[in-house]
mmCIF file of C-alpha atoms in Angstrom:
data_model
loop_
_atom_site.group_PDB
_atom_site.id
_atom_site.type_symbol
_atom_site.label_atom_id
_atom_site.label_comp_id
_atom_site.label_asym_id
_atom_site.label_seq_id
_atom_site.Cartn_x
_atom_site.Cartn_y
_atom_site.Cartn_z
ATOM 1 C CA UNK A 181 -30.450 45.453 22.243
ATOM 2 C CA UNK A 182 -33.446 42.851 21.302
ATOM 3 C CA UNK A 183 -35.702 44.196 19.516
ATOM 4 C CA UNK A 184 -39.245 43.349 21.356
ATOM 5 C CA UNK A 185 -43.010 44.655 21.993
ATOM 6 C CA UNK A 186 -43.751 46.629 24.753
ATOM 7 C CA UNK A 187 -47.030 44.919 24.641
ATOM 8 C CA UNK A 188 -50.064 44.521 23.207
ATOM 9 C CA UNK A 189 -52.372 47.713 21.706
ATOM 10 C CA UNK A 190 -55.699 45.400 20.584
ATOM 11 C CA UNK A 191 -56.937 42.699 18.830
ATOM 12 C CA UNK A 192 -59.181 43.673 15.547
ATOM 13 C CA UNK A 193 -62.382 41.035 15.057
ATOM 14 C CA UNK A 194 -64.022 41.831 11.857
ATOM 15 C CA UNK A 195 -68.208 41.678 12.685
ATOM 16 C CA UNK A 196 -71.568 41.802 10.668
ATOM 17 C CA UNK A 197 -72.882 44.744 12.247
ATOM 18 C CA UNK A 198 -70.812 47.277 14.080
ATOM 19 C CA UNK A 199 -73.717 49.002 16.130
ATOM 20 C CA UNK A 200 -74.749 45.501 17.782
ATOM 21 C CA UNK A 201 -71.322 43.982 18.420
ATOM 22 C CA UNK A 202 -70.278 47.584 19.943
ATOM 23 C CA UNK A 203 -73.380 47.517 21.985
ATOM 24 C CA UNK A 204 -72.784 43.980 22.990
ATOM 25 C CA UNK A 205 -69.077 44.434 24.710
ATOM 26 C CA UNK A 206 -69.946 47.720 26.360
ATOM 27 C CA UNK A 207 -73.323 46.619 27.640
ATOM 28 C CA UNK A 208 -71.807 42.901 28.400
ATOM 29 C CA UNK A 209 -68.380 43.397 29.272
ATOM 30 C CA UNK A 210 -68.263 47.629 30.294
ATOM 31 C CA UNK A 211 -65.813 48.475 27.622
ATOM 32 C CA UNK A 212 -66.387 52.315 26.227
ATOM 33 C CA UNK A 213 -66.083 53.156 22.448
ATOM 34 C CA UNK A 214 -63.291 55.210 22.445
ATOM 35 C CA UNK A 215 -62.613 55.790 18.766
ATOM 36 C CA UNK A 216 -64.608 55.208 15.203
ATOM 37 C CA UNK A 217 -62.778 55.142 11.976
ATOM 38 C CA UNK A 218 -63.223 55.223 8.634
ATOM 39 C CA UNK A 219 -61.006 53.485 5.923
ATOM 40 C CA UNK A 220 -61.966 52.943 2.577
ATOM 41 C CA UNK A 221 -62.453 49.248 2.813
ATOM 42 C CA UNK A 222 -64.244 49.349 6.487
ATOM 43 C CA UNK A 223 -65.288 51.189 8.794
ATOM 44 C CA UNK A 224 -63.854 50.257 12.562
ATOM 45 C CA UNK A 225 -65.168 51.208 16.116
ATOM 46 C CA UNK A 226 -62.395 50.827 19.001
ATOM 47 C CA UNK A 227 -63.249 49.374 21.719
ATOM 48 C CA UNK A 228 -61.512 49.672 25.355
ATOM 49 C CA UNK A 229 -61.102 50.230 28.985
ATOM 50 C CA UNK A 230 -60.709 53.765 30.284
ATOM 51 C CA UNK A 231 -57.476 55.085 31.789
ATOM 52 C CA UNK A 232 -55.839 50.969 31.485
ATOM 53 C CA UNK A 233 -53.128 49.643 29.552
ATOM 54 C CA UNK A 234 -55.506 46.531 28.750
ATOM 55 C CA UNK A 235 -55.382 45.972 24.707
ATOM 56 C CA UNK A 236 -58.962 47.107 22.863
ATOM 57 C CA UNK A 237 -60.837 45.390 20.573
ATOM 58 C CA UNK A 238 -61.236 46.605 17.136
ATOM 59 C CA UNK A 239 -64.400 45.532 15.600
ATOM 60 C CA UNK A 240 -64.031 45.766 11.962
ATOM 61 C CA UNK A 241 -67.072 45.686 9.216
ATOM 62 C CA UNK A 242 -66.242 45.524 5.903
ATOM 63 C CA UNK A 243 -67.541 47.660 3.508
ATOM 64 C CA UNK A 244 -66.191 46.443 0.301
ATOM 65 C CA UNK A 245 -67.674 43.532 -0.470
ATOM 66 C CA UNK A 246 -65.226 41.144 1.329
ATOM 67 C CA UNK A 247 -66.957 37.988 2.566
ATOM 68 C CA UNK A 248 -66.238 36.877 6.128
ATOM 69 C CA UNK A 249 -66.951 33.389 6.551
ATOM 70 C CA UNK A 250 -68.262 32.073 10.085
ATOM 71 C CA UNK A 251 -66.595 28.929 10.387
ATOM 72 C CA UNK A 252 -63.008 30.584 10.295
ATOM 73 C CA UNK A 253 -63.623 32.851 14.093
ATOM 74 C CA UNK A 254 -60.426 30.335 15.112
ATOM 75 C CA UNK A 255 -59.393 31.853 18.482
ATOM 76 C CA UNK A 256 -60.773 33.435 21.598
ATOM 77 C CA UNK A 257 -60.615 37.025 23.626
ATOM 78 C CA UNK A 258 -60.026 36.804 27.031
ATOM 79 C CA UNK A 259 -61.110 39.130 29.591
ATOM 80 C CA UNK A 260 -60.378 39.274 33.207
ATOM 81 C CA UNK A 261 -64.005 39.976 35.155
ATOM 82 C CA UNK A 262 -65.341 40.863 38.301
ATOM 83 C CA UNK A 263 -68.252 39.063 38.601
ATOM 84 C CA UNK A 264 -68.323 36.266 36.346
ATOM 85 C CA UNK A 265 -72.121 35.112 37.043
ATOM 86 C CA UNK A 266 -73.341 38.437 36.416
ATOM 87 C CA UNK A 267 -71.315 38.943 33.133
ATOM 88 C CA UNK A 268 -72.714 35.345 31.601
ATOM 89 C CA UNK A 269 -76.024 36.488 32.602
ATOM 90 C CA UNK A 270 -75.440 39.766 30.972
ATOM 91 C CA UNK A 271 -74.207 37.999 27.978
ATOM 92 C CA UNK A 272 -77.429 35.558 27.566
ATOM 93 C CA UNK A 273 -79.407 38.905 28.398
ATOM 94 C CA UNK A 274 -77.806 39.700 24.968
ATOM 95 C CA UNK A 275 -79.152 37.059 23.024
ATOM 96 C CA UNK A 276 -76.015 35.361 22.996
ATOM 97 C CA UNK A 277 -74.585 31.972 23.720
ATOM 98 C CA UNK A 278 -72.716 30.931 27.240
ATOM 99 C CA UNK A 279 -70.875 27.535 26.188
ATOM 100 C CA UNK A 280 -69.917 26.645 29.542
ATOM 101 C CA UNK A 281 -70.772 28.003 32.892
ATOM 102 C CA UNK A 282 -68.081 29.148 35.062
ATOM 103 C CA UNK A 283 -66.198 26.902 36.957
ATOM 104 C CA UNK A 284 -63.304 26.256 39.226
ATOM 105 C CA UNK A 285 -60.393 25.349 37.545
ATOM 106 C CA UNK A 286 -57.640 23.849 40.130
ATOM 107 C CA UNK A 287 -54.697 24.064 37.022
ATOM 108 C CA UNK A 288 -55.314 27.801 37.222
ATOM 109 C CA UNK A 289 -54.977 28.652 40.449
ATOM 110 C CA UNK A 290 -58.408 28.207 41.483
ATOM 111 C CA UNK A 291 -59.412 30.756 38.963
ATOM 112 C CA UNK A 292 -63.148 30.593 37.549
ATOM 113 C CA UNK A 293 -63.790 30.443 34.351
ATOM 114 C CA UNK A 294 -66.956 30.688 31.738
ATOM 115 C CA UNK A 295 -66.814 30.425 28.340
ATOM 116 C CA UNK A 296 -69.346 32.512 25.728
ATOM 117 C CA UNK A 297 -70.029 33.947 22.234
ATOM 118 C CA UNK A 298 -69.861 37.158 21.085
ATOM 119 C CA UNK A 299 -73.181 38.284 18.535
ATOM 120 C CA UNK A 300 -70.746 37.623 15.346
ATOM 121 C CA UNK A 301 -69.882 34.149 17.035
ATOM 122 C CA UNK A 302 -65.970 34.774 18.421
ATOM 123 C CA UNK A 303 -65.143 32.269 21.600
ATOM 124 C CA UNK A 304 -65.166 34.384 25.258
ATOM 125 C CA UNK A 305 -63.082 33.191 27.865
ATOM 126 C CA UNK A 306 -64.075 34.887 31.334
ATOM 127 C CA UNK A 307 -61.979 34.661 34.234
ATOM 128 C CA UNK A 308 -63.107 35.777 37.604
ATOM 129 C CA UNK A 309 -59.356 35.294 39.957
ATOM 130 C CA UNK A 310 -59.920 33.183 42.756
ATOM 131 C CA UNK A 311 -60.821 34.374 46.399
ATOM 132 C CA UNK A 312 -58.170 35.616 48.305
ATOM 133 C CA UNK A 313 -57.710 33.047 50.688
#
């Protein structure tokens, strides 16, 4: 048998302040902290949906000294919404940055989609599925 993932438990982000980047995806995006660690190196709040199989987000702060630079937040998190004109305004409630308004993309099915900035900087892509027709 091939070995393989069954699929995929989270994604860790590493943030300058775990309080406002956990306040930012639950308030923003209505994920729930489920979990808070404490390593010796950093401390880690886990974020995720309740009772899905949908991968969490691990923001990560550093406590030893390691330096994060900005310009490195290569990559994007992608989230599947409901409402996509109420989560960009919920984002720029936040203080944070929508980089492109949501839009209907034809290549995806007719799928809109936004695309934002998280408080530490990391790309948002928002996808609202298109109408039933």
């Amino acid at each position: 048998s091939t070995l393989m993932a069954e699929y995929l438990s989270a994604v860790g982000i590493a943030v300058a302040d775990l309080q406002v980047a956990a306040r930012f995806y639950e308030r923003a995006l209505g994920m729930t902290s489920l979990q808070t660690i404490t390593l010796p190196e950093m401390e880690e709040i886990i974020l995720g949906f309740k009772d899905t199989r949908s991968a969490a987000v691990i923001l990560m702060k550093y406590t030893d000294g390691t330096h994060i630079k900005n310009n490195d937040k290569v990559g994007k998190l992608v989230f599947y919404v409901n409402n996509i004109s109420g989560t960009l305004e919920a984002i720029r409630d936040a203080g944070c940055r929508v980089e492109r308004e949501a839009k209907v993309i034809d290549s995806m099915g007719g799928a809109i989609i936004g695309f934002a900035r998280d408080p530490d900087g990391h790309q948002l892509e928002l996808i609202q599925k298109a109408p039933k027709a």
